[in-house]
PDB file of C-alpha atoms in Angstrom:
ATOM      1  CA  GLN A 266     -23.704  -0.904  40.691  1.00 90.00           C
ATOM      2  CA  VAL A 267     -23.874   2.380  43.568  1.00 96.00           C
ATOM      3  CA  GLN A 268     -23.419   5.791  43.109  1.00 98.00           C
ATOM      4  CA  LEU A 269     -22.511   7.441  46.660  1.00 98.00           C
ATOM      5  CA  VAL A 270     -22.969  11.485  46.613  1.00 98.00           C
ATOM      6  CA  GLU A 271     -21.135  12.720  50.229  1.00 98.00           C
ATOM      7  CA  SER A 272     -22.043  16.678  50.719  1.00 98.00           C
ATOM      8  CA  GLY A 273     -21.699  19.064  53.753  1.00 98.00           C
ATOM      9  CA  GLY A 274     -17.526  19.938  53.754  1.00 98.00           C
ATOM     10  CA  GLY A 275     -16.529  22.560  54.261  1.00 98.00           C
ATOM     11  CA  LEU A 276     -14.050  25.012  56.884  1.00 98.00           C
ATOM     12  CA  VAL A 277     -14.690  25.459  60.690  1.00 98.00           C
ATOM     13  CA  GLN A 278     -12.907  26.632  63.312  1.00 98.00           C
ATOM     14  CA  PRO A 279     -10.872  24.136  66.470  1.00 98.00           C
ATOM     15  CA  GLY A 280     -13.697  22.889  68.709  1.00 98.00           C
ATOM     16  CA  GLY A 281     -16.286  23.064  65.421  1.00 98.00           C
ATOM     17  CA  SER A 282     -18.621  21.243  64.187  1.00 98.00           C
ATOM     18  CA  LEU A 283     -19.666  19.362  60.519  1.00 98.00           C
ATOM     19  CA  ARG A 284     -21.786  16.518  59.876  1.00 98.00           C
ATOM     20  CA  LEU A 285     -21.409  15.170  56.605  1.00 98.00           C
ATOM     21  CA  SER A 286     -23.762  13.458  54.395  1.00 98.00           C
ATOM     22  CA  CYS A 287     -23.666  10.081  52.192  1.00 98.00           C
ATOM     23  CA  VAL A 288     -26.527  10.047  49.939  1.00 98.00           C
ATOM     24  CA  ALA A 289     -26.551   6.039  47.904  1.00 98.00           C
ATOM     25  CA  SER A 290     -28.287   4.874  44.641  1.00 97.00           C
ATOM     26  CA  GLY A 291     -27.921   2.008  42.382  1.00 96.00           C
ATOM     27  CA  ASN A 292     -28.316  -1.129  43.648  1.00 94.00           C
ATOM     28  CA  ILE A 293     -29.319  -0.344  47.300  1.00 94.00           C
ATOM     29  CA  PRO A 294     -30.390  -3.874  49.053  1.00 92.00           C
ATOM     30  CA  SER A 295     -27.002  -4.754  47.997  1.00 93.00           C
ATOM     31  CA  ILE A 296     -25.189  -3.071  50.469  1.00 94.00           C
ATOM     32  CA  ASN A 297     -23.648  -4.524  53.557  1.00 93.00           C
ATOM     33  CA  THR A 298     -21.623  -2.243  55.513  1.00 96.00           C
ATOM     34  CA  MET A 299     -21.268   1.980  54.603  1.00 98.00           C
ATOM     35  CA  GLY A 300     -18.521   4.060  56.399  1.00 98.00           C
ATOM     36  CA  TRP A 301     -16.341   6.957  56.088  1.00 98.00           C
ATOM     37  CA  TYR A 302     -12.657   6.865  55.454  1.00 98.00           C
ATOM     38  CA  ARG A 303     -10.447   9.908  54.521  1.00 98.00           C
ATOM     39  CA  GLN A 304      -7.657  10.660  52.209  1.00 97.00           C
ATOM     40  CA  ALA A 305      -5.116  14.220  52.377  1.00 91.00           C
ATOM     41  CA  PRO A 306      -3.371  14.012  48.402  1.00 87.00           C
ATOM     42  CA  GLY A 307      -0.342  11.449  48.407  1.00 91.00           C
ATOM     43  CA  LYS A 308      -1.228   9.561  52.029  1.00 93.00           C
ATOM     44  CA  GLN A 309      -3.004   6.994  51.681  1.00 95.00           C
ATOM     45  CA  ARG A 310      -6.623   6.832  52.528  1.00 96.00           C
ATOM     46  CA  GLU A 311      -7.306   6.137  56.002  1.00 97.00           C
ATOM     47  CA  PHE A 312     -10.475   4.085  58.122  1.00 97.00           C
ATOM     48  CA  VAL A 313     -12.449   7.223  59.818  1.00 98.00           C
ATOM     49  CA  ALA A 314     -16.554   4.636  60.953  1.00 98.00           C
ATOM     50  CA  TYR A 315     -18.258   2.092  60.040  1.00 97.00           C
ATOM     51  CA  ILE A 316     -21.555   0.788  60.442  1.00 97.00           C
ATOM     52  CA  ASN A 317     -23.760  -2.635  60.052  1.00 94.00           C
ATOM     53  CA  SER A 318     -26.845  -3.549  58.864  1.00 88.00           C
ATOM     54  CA  ASP A 319     -27.293  -3.829  62.551  1.00 90.00           C
ATOM     55  CA  ASP A 320     -26.101  -0.038  63.261  1.00 92.00           C
ATOM     56  CA  THR A 321     -23.424  -1.692  65.747  1.00 96.00           C
ATOM     57  CA  THR A 322     -20.375   0.682  64.621  1.00 97.00           C
ATOM     58  CA  ASN A 323     -16.520   1.116  64.624  1.00 97.00           C
ATOM     59  CA  TYR A 324     -14.767   4.121  64.862  1.00 98.00           C
ATOM     60  CA  HIS A 325     -10.770   4.604  64.497  1.00 97.00           C
ATOM     61  CA  ASP A 326      -9.551   5.844  67.823  1.00 95.00           C
ATOM     62  CA  ALA A 327      -8.258   8.839  66.475  1.00 91.00           C
ATOM     63  CA  VAL A 328     -12.055  10.456  66.430  1.00 94.00           C
ATOM     64  CA  LYS A 329     -13.929   7.567  68.999  1.00 93.00           C
ATOM     65  CA  GLY A 330     -16.246   9.873  71.013  1.00 95.00           C
ATOM     66  CA  ARG A 331     -15.880  13.327  69.000  1.00 97.00           C
ATOM     67  CA  LEU A 332     -17.814  11.725  65.721  1.00 97.00           C
ATOM     68  CA  THR A 333     -20.673   9.321  65.091  1.00 98.00           C
ATOM     69  CA  ILE A 334     -21.815   8.115  62.071  1.00 98.00           C
ATOM     70  CA  SER A 335     -25.416   6.840  61.306  1.00 97.00           C
ATOM     71  CA  ARG A 336     -28.041   5.949  59.061  1.00 96.00           C
ATOM     72  CA  ASP A 337     -31.070   7.087  57.735  1.00 95.00           C
ATOM     73  CA  ASN A 338     -32.023   3.780  55.726  1.00 92.00           C
ATOM     74  CA  ALA A 339     -35.265   5.265  54.913  1.00 93.00           C
ATOM     75  CA  LYS A 340     -33.733   8.086  52.822  1.00 95.00           C
ATOM     76  CA  ASN A 341     -30.398   5.562  52.107  1.00 96.00           C
ATOM     77  CA  THR A 342     -28.058   8.034  53.461  1.00 97.00           C
ATOM     78  CA  ILE A 343     -25.451   8.290  56.355  1.00 98.00           C
ATOM     79  CA  TYR A 344     -24.183  10.911  58.467  1.00 98.00           C
ATOM     80  CA  LEU A 345     -21.194  11.683  59.684  1.00 98.00           C
ATOM     81  CA  GLN A 346     -21.179  14.262  62.930  1.00 98.00           C
ATOM     82  CA  MET A 347     -18.136  15.268  63.140  1.00 98.00           C
ATOM     83  CA  ASN A 348     -17.600  17.131  66.883  1.00 98.00           C
ATOM     84  CA  MET A 349     -14.496  19.573  68.583  1.00 97.00           C
ATOM     85  CA  LEU A 350     -12.973  19.441  65.473  1.00 97.00           C
ATOM     86  CA  LYS A 351      -9.394  19.301  64.947  1.00 96.00           C
ATOM     87  CA  PRO A 352      -6.291  20.759  62.665  1.00 96.00           C
ATOM     88  CA  GLU A 353      -5.043  17.665  62.761  1.00 94.00           C
ATOM     89  CA  ASP A 354      -8.622  15.890  60.591  1.00 95.00           C
ATOM     90  CA  THR A 355      -8.216  18.288  58.397  1.00 97.00           C
ATOM     91  CA  THR A 356      -8.063  16.112  54.379  1.00 97.00           C
ATOM     92  CA  LEU A 357     -10.961  14.511  51.980  1.00 97.00           C
ATOM     93  CA  TYR A 358     -13.496  12.489  53.294  1.00 98.00           C
ATOM     94  CA  TYR A 359     -15.134   9.838  51.398  1.00 98.00           C
ATOM     95  CA  CYS A 360     -18.655   7.708  51.964  1.00 98.00           C
ATOM     96  CA  ASN A 361     -18.211   4.056  51.277  1.00 98.00           C
ATOM     97  CA  ALA A 362     -20.135   1.178  50.460  1.00 97.00           C
ATOM     98  CA  LEU A 363     -18.929  -1.914  50.574  1.00 96.00           C
ATOM     99  CA  SER A 364     -21.495  -4.297  48.316  1.00 94.00           C
ATOM    100  CA  ARG A 365     -22.047  -7.510  47.243  1.00 91.00           C
ATOM    101  CA  VAL A 366     -22.300  -8.156  43.969  1.00 86.00           C
ATOM    102  CA  ARG A 367     -22.141 -12.147  43.696  1.00 80.00           C
ATOM    103  CA  GLY A 368     -23.428 -14.504  46.330  1.00 75.00           C
ATOM    104  CA  ASN A 369     -19.391 -14.361  47.857  1.00 84.00           C
ATOM    105  CA  SER A 370     -18.247 -11.743  45.546  1.00 91.00           C
ATOM    106  CA  PHE A 371     -17.710  -7.950  47.530  1.00 93.00           C
ATOM    107  CA  SER A 372     -17.145  -4.636  46.077  1.00 95.00           C
ATOM    108  CA  SER A 373     -16.573  -1.131  47.154  1.00 96.00           C
ATOM    109  CA  PHE A 374     -18.134   2.100  46.331  1.00 97.00           C
ATOM    110  CA  TRP A 375     -16.725   5.366  46.775  1.00 98.00           C
ATOM    111  CA  GLY A 376     -17.668   8.982  46.702  1.00 98.00           C
ATOM    112  CA  GLN A 377     -16.433  11.255  45.155  1.00 97.00           C
ATOM    113  CA  GLY A 378     -15.033  13.257  48.252  1.00 97.00           C
ATOM    114  CA  THR A 379     -15.682  16.158  50.554  1.00 98.00           C
ATOM    115  CA  GLN A 380     -13.331  18.654  51.614  1.00 98.00           C
ATOM    116  CA  VAL A 381     -13.024  20.079  55.767  1.00 98.00           C
ATOM    117  CA  THR A 382     -10.878  21.953  56.854  1.00 98.00           C
ATOM    118  CA  VAL A 383     -10.121  22.941  60.234  1.00 98.00           C
ATOM    119  CA  SER A 384      -7.942  26.083  61.305  1.00 97.00           C
ATOM    120  CA  SER A 385      -8.046  29.648  62.756  1.00 93.00           C
TER     121      SER A 385
END
């Protein structure tokens, strides 16, 4: 089991910045990949970014160049630095951990979500 707690969301003007944090606890050694997703009520959850154990990353095209995912292994934490924010970035952001629960089996774990609102 992995528990994830997000923080850092809030209200920001277009062009502004936020930094989201996600602290993981529980079976930390089981985690292979961590990432960020976003989802508005009534809509499907959407991939934003993920980071691998070797620090390689992937991004959704809509956020590439504006958002940066990083990790601090000593603190069991990943971050999403969000710059040049746009109104279309407004939604709930969720932290995700892809964890190995058996030798060849994986499970996804989710945080509770943190709200990002970009508005003037």
